[in-house]
PDB file of C-alpha atoms in Angstrom:
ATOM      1  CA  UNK E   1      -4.285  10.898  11.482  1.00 37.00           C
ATOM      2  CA  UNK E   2      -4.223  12.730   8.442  1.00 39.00           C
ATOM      3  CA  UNK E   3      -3.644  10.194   5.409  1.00 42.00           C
ATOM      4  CA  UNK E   4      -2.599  12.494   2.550  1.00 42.00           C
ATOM      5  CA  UNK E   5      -0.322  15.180   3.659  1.00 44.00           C
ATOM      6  CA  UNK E   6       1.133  17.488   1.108  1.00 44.00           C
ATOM      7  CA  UNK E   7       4.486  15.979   0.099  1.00 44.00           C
ATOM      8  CA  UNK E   8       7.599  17.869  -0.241  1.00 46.00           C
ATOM      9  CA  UNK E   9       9.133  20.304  -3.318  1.00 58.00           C
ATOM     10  CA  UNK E  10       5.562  20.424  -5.138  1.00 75.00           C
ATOM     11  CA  UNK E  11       4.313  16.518  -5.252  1.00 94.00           C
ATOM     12  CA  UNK E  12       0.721  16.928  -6.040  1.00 95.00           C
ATOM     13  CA  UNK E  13      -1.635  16.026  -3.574  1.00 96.00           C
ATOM     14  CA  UNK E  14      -2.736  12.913  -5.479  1.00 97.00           C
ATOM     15  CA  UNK E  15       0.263  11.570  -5.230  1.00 97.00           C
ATOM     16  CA  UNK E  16       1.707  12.568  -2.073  1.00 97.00           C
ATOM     17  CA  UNK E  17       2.568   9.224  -0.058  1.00 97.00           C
ATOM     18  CA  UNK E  18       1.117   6.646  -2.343  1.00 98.00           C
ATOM     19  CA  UNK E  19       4.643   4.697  -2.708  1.00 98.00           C
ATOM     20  CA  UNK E  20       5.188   2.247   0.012  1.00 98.00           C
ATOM     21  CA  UNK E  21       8.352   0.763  -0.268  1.00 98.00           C
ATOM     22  CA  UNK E  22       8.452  -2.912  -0.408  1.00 97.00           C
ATOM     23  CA  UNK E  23      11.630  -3.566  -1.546  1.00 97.00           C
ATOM     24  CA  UNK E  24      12.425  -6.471   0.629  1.00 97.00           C
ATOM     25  CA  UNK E  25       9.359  -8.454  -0.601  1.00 94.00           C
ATOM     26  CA  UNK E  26       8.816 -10.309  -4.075  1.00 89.00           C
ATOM     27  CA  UNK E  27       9.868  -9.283  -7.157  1.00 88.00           C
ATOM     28  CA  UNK E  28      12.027  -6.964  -5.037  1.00 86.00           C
ATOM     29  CA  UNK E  29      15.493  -8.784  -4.057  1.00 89.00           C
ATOM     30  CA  UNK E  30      17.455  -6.234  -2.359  1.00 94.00           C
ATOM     31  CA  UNK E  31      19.280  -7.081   0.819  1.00 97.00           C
ATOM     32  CA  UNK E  32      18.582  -5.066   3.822  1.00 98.00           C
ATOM     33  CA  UNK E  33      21.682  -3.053   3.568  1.00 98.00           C
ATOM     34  CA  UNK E  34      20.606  -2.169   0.218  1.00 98.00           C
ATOM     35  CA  UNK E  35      16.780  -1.503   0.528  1.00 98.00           C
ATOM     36  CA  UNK E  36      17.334   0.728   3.630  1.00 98.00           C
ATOM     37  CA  UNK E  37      20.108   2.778   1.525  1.00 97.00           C
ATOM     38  CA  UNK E  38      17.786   3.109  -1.419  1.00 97.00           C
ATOM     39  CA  UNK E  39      15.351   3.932   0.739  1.00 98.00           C
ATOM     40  CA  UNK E  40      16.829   6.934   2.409  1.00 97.00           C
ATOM     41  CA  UNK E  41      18.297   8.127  -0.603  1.00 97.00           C
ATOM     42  CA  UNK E  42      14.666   8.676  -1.884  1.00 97.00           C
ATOM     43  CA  UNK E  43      13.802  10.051   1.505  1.00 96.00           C
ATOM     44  CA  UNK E  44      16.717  12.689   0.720  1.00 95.00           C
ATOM     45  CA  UNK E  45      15.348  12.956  -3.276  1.00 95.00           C
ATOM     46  CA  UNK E  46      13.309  15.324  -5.606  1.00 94.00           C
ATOM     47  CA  UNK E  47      10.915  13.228  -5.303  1.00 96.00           C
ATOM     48  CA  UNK E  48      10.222  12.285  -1.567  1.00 96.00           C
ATOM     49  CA  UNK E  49       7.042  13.279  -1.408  1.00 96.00           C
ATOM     50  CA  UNK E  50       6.018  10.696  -3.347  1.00 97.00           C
ATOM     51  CA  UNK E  51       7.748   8.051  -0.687  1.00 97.00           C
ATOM     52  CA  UNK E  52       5.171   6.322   1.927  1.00 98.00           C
ATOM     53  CA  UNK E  53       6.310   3.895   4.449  1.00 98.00           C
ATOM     54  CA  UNK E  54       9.043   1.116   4.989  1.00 98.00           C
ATOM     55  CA  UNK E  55       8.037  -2.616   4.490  1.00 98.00           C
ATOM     56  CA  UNK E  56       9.599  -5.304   7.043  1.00 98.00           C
ATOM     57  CA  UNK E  57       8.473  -8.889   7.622  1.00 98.00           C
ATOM     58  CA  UNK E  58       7.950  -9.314  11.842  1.00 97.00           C
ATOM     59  CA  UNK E  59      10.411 -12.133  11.706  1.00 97.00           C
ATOM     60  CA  UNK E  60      13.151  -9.999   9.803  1.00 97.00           C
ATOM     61  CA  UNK E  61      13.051  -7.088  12.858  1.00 98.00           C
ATOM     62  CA  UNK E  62      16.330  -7.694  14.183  1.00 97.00           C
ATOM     63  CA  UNK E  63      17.983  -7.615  11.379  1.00 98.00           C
ATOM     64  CA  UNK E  64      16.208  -4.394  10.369  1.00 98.00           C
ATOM     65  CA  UNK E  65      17.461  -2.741  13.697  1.00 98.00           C
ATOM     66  CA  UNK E  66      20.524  -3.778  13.585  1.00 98.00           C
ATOM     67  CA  UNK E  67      21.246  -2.315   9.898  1.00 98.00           C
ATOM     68  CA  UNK E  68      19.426   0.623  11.506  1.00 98.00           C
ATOM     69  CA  UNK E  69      21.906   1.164  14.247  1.00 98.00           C
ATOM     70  CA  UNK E  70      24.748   1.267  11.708  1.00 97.00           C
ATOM     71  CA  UNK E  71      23.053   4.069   9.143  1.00 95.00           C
ATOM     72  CA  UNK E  72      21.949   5.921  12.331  1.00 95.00           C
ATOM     73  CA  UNK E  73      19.192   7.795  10.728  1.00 95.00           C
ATOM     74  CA  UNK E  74      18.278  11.165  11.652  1.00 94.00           C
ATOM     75  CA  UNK E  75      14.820  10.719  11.673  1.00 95.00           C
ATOM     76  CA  UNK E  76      13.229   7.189  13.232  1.00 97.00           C
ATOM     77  CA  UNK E  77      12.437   5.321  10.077  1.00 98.00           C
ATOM     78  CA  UNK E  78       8.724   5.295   9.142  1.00 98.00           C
ATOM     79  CA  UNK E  79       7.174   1.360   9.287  1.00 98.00           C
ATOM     80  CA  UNK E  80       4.686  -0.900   8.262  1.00 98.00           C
ATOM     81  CA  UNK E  81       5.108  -3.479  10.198  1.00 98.00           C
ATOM     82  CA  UNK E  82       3.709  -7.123   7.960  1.00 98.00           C
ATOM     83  CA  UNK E  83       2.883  -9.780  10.460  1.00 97.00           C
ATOM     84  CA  UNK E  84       4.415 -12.834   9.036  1.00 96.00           C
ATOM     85  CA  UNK E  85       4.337 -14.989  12.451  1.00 92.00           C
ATOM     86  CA  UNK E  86       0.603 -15.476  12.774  1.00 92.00           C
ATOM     87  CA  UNK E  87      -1.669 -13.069  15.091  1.00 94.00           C
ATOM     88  CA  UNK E  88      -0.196 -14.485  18.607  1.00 94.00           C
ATOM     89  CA  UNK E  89       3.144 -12.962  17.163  1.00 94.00           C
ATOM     90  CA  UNK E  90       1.874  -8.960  17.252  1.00 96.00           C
ATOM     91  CA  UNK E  91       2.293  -7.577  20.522  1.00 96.00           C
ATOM     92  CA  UNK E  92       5.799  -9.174  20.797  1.00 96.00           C
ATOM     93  CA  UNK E  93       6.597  -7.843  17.674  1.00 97.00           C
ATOM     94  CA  UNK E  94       5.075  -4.155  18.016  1.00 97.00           C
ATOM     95  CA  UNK E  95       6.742  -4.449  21.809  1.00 97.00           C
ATOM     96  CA  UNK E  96      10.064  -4.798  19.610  1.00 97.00           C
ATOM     97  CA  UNK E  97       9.483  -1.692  17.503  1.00 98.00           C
ATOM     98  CA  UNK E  98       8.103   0.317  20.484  1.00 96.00           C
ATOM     99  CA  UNK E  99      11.554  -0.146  22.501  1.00 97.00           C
ATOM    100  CA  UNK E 100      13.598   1.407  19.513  1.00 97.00           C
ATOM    101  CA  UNK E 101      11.796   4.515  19.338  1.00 97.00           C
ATOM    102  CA  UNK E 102      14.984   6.464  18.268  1.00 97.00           C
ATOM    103  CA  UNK E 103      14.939   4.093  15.149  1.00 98.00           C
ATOM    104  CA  UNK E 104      11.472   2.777  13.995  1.00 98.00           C
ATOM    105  CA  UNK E 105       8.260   4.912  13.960  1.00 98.00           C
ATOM    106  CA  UNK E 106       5.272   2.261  13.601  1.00 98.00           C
ATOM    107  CA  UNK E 107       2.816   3.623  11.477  1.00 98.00           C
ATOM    108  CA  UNK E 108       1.184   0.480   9.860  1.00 98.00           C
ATOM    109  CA  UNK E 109       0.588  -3.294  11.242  1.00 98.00           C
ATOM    110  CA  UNK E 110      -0.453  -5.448   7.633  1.00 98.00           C
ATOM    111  CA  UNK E 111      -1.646  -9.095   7.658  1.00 97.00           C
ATOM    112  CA  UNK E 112      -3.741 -11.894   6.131  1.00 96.00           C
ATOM    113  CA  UNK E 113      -6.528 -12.593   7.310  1.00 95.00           C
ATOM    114  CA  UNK E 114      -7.520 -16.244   8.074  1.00 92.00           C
ATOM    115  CA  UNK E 115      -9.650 -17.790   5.393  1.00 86.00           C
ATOM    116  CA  UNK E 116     -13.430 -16.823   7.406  1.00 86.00           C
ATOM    117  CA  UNK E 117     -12.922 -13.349   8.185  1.00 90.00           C
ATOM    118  CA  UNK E 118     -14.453 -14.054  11.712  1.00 90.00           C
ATOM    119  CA  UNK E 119     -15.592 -11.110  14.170  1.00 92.00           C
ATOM    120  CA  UNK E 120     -13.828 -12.582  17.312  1.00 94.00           C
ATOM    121  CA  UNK E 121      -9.764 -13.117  15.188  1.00 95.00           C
ATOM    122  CA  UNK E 122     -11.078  -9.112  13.978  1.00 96.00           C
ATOM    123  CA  UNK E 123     -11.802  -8.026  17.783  1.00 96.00           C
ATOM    124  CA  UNK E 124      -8.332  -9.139  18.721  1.00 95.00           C
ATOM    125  CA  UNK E 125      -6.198  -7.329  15.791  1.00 96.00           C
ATOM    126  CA  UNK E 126      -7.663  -4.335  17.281  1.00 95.00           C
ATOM    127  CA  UNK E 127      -6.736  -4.921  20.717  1.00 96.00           C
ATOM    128  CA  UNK E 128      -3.169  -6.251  19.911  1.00 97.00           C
ATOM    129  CA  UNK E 129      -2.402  -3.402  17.733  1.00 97.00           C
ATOM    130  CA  UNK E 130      -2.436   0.455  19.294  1.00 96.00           C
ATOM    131  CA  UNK E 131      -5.244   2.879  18.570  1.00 95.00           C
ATOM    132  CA  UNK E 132      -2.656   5.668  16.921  1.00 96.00           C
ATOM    133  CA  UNK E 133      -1.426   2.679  14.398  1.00 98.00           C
ATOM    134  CA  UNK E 134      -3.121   1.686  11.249  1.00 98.00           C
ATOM    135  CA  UNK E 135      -4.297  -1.708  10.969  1.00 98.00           C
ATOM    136  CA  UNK E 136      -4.181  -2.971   7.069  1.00 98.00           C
ATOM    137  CA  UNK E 137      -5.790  -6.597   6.800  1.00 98.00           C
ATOM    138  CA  UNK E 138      -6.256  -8.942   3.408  1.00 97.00           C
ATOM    139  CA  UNK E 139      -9.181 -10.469   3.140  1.00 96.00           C
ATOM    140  CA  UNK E 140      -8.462 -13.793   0.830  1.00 93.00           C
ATOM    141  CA  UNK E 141     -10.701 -13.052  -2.729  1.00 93.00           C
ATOM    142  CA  UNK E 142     -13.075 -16.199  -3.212  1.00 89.00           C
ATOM    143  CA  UNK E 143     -16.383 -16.902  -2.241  1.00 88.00           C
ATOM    144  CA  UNK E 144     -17.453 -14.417   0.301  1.00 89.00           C
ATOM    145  CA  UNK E 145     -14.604 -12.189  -0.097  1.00 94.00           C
ATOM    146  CA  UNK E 146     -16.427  -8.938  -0.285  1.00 97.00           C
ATOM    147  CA  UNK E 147     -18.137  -9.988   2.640  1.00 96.00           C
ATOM    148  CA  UNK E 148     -14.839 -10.116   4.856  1.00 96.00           C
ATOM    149  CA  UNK E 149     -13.792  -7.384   3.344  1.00 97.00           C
ATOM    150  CA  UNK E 150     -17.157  -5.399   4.765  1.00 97.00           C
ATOM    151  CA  UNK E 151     -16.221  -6.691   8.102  1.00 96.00           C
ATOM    152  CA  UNK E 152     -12.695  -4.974   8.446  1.00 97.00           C
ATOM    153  CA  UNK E 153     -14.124  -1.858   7.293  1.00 97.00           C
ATOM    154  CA  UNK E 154     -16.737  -2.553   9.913  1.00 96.00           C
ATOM    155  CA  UNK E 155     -14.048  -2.962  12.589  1.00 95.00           C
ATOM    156  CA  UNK E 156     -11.897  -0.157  11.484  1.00 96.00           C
ATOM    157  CA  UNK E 157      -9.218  -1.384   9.692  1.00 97.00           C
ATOM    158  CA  UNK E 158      -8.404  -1.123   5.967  1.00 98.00           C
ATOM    159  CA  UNK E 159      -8.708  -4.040   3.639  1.00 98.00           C
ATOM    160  CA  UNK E 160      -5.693  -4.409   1.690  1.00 98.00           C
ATOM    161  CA  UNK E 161      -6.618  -5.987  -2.182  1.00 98.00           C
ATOM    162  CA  UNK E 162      -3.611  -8.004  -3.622  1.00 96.00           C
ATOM    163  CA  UNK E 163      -3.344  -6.923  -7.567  1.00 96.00           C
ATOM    164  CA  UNK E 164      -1.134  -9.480  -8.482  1.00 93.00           C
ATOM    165  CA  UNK E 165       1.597 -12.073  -7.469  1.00 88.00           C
ATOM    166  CA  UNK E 166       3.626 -15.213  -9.071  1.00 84.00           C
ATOM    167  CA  UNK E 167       0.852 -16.782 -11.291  1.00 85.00           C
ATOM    168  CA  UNK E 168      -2.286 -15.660 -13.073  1.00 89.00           C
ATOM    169  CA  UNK E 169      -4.688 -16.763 -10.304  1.00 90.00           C
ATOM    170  CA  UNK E 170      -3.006 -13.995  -8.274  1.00 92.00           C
ATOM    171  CA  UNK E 171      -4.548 -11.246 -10.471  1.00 95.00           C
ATOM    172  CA  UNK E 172      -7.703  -9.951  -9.578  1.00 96.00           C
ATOM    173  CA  UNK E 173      -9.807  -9.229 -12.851  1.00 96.00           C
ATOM    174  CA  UNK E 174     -11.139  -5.810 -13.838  1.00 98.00           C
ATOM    175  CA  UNK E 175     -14.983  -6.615 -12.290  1.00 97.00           C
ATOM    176  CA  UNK E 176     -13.639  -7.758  -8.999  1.00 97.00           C
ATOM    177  CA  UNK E 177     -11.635  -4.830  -8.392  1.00 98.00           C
ATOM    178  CA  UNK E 178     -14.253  -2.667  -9.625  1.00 98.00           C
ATOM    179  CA  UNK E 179     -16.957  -4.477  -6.960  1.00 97.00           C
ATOM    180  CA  UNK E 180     -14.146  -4.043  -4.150  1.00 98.00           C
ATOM    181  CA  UNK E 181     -13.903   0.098  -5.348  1.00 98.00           C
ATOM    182  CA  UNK E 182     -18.148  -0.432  -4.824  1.00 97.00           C
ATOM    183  CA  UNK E 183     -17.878  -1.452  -1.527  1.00 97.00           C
ATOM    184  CA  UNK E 184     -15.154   0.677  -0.321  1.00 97.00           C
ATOM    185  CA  UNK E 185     -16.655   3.933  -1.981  1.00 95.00           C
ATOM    186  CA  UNK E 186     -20.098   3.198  -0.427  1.00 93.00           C
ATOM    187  CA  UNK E 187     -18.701   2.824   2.941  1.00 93.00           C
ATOM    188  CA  UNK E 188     -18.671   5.953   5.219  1.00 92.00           C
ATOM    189  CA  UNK E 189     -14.772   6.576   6.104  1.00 93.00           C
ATOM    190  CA  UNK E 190     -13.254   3.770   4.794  1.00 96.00           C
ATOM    191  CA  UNK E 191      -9.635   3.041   3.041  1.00 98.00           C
ATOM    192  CA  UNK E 192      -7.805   0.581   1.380  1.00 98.00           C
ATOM    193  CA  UNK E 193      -4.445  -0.129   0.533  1.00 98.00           C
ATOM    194  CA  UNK E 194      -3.105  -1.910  -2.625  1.00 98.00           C
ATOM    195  CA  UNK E 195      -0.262  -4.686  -3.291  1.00 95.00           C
ATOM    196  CA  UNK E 196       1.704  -6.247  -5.743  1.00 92.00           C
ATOM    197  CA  UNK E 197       2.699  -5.793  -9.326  1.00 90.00           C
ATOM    198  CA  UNK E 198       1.329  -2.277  -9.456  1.00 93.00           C
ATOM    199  CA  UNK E 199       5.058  -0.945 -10.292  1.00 91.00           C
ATOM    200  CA  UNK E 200       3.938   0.988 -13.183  1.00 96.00           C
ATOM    201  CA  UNK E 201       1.527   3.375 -13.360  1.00 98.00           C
ATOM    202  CA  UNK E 202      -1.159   2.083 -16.438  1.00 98.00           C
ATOM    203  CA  UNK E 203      -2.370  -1.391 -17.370  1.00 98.00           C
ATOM    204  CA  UNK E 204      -0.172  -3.661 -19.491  1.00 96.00           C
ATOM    205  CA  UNK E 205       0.974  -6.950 -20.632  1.00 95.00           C
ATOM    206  CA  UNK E 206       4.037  -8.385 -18.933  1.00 92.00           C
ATOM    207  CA  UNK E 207       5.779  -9.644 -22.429  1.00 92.00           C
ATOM    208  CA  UNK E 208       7.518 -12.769 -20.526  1.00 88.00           C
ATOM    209  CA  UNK E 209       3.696 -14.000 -19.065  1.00 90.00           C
ATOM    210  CA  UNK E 210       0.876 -12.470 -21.385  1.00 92.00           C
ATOM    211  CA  UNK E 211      -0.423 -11.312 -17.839  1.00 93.00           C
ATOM    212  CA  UNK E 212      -2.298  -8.222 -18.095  1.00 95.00           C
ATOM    213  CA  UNK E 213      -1.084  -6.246 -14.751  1.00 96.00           C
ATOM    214  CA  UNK E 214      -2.880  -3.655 -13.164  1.00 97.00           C
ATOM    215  CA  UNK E 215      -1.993   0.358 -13.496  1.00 98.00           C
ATOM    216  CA  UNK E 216      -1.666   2.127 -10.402  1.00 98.00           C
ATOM    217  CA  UNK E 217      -3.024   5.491 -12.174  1.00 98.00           C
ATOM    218  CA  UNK E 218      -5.892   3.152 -13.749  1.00 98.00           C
ATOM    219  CA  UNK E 219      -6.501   2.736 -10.279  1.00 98.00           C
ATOM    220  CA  UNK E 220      -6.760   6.198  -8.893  1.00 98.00           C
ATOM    221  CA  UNK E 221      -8.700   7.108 -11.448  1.00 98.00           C
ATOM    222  CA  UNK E 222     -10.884   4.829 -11.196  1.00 98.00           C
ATOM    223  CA  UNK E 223     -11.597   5.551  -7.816  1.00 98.00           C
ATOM    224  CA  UNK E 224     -11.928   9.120  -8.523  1.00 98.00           C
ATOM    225  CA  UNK E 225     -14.700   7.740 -11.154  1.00 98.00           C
ATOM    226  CA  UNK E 226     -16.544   5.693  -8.151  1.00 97.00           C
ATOM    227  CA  UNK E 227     -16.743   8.598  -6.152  1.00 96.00           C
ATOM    228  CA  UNK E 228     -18.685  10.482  -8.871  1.00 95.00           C
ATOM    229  CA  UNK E 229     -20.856   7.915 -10.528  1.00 95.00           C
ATOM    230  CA  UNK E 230     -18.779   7.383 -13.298  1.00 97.00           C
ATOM    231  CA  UNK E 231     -17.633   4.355 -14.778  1.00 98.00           C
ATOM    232  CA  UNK E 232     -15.345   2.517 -13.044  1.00 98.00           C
ATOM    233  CA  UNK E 233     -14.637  -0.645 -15.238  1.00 98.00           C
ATOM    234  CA  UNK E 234     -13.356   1.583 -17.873  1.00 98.00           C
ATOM    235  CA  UNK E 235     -10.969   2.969 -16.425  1.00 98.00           C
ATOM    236  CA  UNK E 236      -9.831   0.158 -14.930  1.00 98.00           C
ATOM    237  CA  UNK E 237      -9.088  -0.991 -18.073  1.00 98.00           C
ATOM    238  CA  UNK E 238      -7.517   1.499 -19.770  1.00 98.00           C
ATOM    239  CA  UNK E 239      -4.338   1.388 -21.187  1.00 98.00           C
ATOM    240  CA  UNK E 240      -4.529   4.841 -22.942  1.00 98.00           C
ATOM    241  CA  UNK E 241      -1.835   6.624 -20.439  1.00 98.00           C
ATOM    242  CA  UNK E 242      -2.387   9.817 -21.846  1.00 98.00           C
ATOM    243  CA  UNK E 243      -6.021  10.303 -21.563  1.00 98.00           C
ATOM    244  CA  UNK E 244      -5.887   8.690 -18.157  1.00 98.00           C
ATOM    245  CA  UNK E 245      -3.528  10.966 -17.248  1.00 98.00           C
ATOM    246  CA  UNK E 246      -5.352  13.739 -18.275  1.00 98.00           C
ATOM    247  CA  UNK E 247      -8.271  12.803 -15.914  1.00 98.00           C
ATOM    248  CA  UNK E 248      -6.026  12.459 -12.807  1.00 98.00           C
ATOM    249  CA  UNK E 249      -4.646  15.839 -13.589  1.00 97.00           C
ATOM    250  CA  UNK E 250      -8.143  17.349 -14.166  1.00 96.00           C
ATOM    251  CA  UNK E 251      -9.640  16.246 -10.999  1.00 97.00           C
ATOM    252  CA  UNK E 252      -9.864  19.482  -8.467  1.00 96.00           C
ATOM    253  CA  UNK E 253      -7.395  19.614  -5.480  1.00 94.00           C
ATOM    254  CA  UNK E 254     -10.718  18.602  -3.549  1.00 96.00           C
ATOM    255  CA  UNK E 255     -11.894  15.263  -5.730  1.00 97.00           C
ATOM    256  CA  UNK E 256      -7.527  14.697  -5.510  1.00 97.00           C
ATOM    257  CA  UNK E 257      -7.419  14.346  -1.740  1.00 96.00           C
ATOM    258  CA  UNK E 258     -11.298  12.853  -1.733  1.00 97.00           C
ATOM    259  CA  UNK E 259      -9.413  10.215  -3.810  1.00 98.00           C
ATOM    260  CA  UNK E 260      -6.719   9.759  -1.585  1.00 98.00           C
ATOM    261  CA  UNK E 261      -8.969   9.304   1.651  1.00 97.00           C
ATOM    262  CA  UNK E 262      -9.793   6.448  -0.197  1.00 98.00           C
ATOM    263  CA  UNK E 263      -6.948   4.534  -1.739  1.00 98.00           C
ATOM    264  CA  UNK E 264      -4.285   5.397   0.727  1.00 98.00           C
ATOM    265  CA  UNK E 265      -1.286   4.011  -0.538  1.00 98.00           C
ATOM    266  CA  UNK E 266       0.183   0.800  -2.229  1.00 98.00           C
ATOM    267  CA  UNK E 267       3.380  -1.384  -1.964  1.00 97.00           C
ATOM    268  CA  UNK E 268       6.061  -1.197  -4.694  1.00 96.00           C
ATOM    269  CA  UNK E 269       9.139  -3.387  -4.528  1.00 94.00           C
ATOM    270  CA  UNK E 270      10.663  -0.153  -6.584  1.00 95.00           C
ATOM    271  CA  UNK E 271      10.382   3.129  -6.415  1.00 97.00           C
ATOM    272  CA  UNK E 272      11.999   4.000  -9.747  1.00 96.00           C
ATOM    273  CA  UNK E 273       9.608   2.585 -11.937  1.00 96.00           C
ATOM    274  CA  UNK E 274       6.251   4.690 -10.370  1.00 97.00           C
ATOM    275  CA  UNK E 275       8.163   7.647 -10.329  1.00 97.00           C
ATOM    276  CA  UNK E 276       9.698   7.619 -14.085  1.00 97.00           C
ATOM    277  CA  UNK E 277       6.279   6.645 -15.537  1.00 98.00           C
ATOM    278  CA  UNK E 278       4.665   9.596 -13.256  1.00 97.00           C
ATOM    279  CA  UNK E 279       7.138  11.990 -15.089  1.00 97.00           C
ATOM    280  CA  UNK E 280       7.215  10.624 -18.285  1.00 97.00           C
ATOM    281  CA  UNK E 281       3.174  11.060 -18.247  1.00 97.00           C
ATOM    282  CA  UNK E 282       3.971  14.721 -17.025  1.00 96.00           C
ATOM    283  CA  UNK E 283       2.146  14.476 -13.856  1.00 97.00           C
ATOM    284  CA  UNK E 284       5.272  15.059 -11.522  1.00 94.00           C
TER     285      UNK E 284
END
């Protein structure tokens, strides 16, 4: 499966895809009605290209498919399907999506993974979910995270890091995302995807919580730097737009999809935000 295609009307290819739209999850609070008709309206924008996947909770399905049946979309909507009803709750689930074929295409099955990232729970995610799907699974950060995180690359899934949340303790600092980059970059095929309060595109403070938040750009580039031996903790912490946005655009159409292979997408609860700070820093 081909991770990065070239998006539509001239997206770059380091950008192509990278928006997965969680709009239906935290800080997002659109209704289904509404997140499914922003969600086709980007589908149908300038800026599609730029426009990954759907988010839905498995416990929310029917009332995705039934909204579904009333838009009556052209093309089957693109999924990621996030387990919310425990592992025993997957094949029912993905049996769900499967029978609606005219209306849901499943690309992605996402969940947590329990606190000991243990081989046998690993063994059955991959028989419960179908070898054409992606399987996306979060290791919990804490002792032996990196660890668990080795073992679904092992397995063949992707290991999902969470780069923020409600509360401080939900944001991963610079030198743990950098040593999760290390272990992903030294792995032989591997991908990741990203979540959470990576709306905008460089590092800042929220002004209501002091929290510094993470940059989705710092985070491209910074891949792009642990691919090359360059340093990776830097630009993690940038918050010089500009210049960081002068490296992303600088990096050949090769090093650009090299990148990609790597971090494959995130989850946005909006896609307004990643795409105005994309133009504003002239890379759209």
């Amino acid at each position: 499966m081909e991770l990065t295609p070239p998006g539509p009307r001239g997206i770059p290819p380091l950008f192509a895809r990278l928006v997965d739209d969680s709009a239906l999850f935290p800080p997002g609070t659109a209704t289904m009605p509404e997140a499914l008709r922003a969600h086709f309206e980007a589908r149908a924008g300038d800026r599609a290209g730029l426009l990954g996947v759907f988010l839905c909770q498995a416990s929310r399905l029917p009332e995705l498919i039934t909204e579904l049946i009333k838009v009556k979309p052209k093309q089957p909507l693109p999924l990621s399907l996030i387990i919310d009803t425990g592992l025993g709750g997957v094949p029912k689930a993905i049996s769900i999506v499967e029978s609606r074929s005219e209306l849901l295409s499943l690309r992605m099955v996402e969940m947590p993974a329990p606190s000991d990232v243990d081989e046998v729970w690993l063994e059955r995610v991959s028989e419960f979910v179908p070898e054409d799907v992606i399987r996306v699974v979060e290791p919990r950060r804490g002792v032996g995270w990196l660890d668990g995180v080795r073992k679904v690359i092992e397995h063949g899934s992707w290991p999902k890091i969470r780069c923020g949340g409600v509360s401080s303790e939900n944001f991963p600092s610079v030198d743990e995302v950098a040593d999760f980059l290390a272990v992903l970059s030294g792995a032989t095929g591997a991908s990741f995807k990203a979540t959470n309060s990576l709306h905008r595109a460089v590092r800042h403070e929220d002004p209501a919580t002091g929290i510094a938040h993470h940059g989705f750009l710092n985070l491209l580039v910074a891949v792009g730097r642990s691919l090359s031996g360059g340093d990776v903790r830097d630009a993690l912490s940038s918050t010089d737009g500009q210049q960081l946005a002068d490296e992303a655009r600088g990096l050949s159409e090769q090093a650009a999809k090299a990148v990609r292979a790597l971090f494959a997408s995130y989850a946005s609860a909006t896609f307004a935000e990643p795409t105005a700070d994309l133009e504003a820093l002239g890379l759209l």
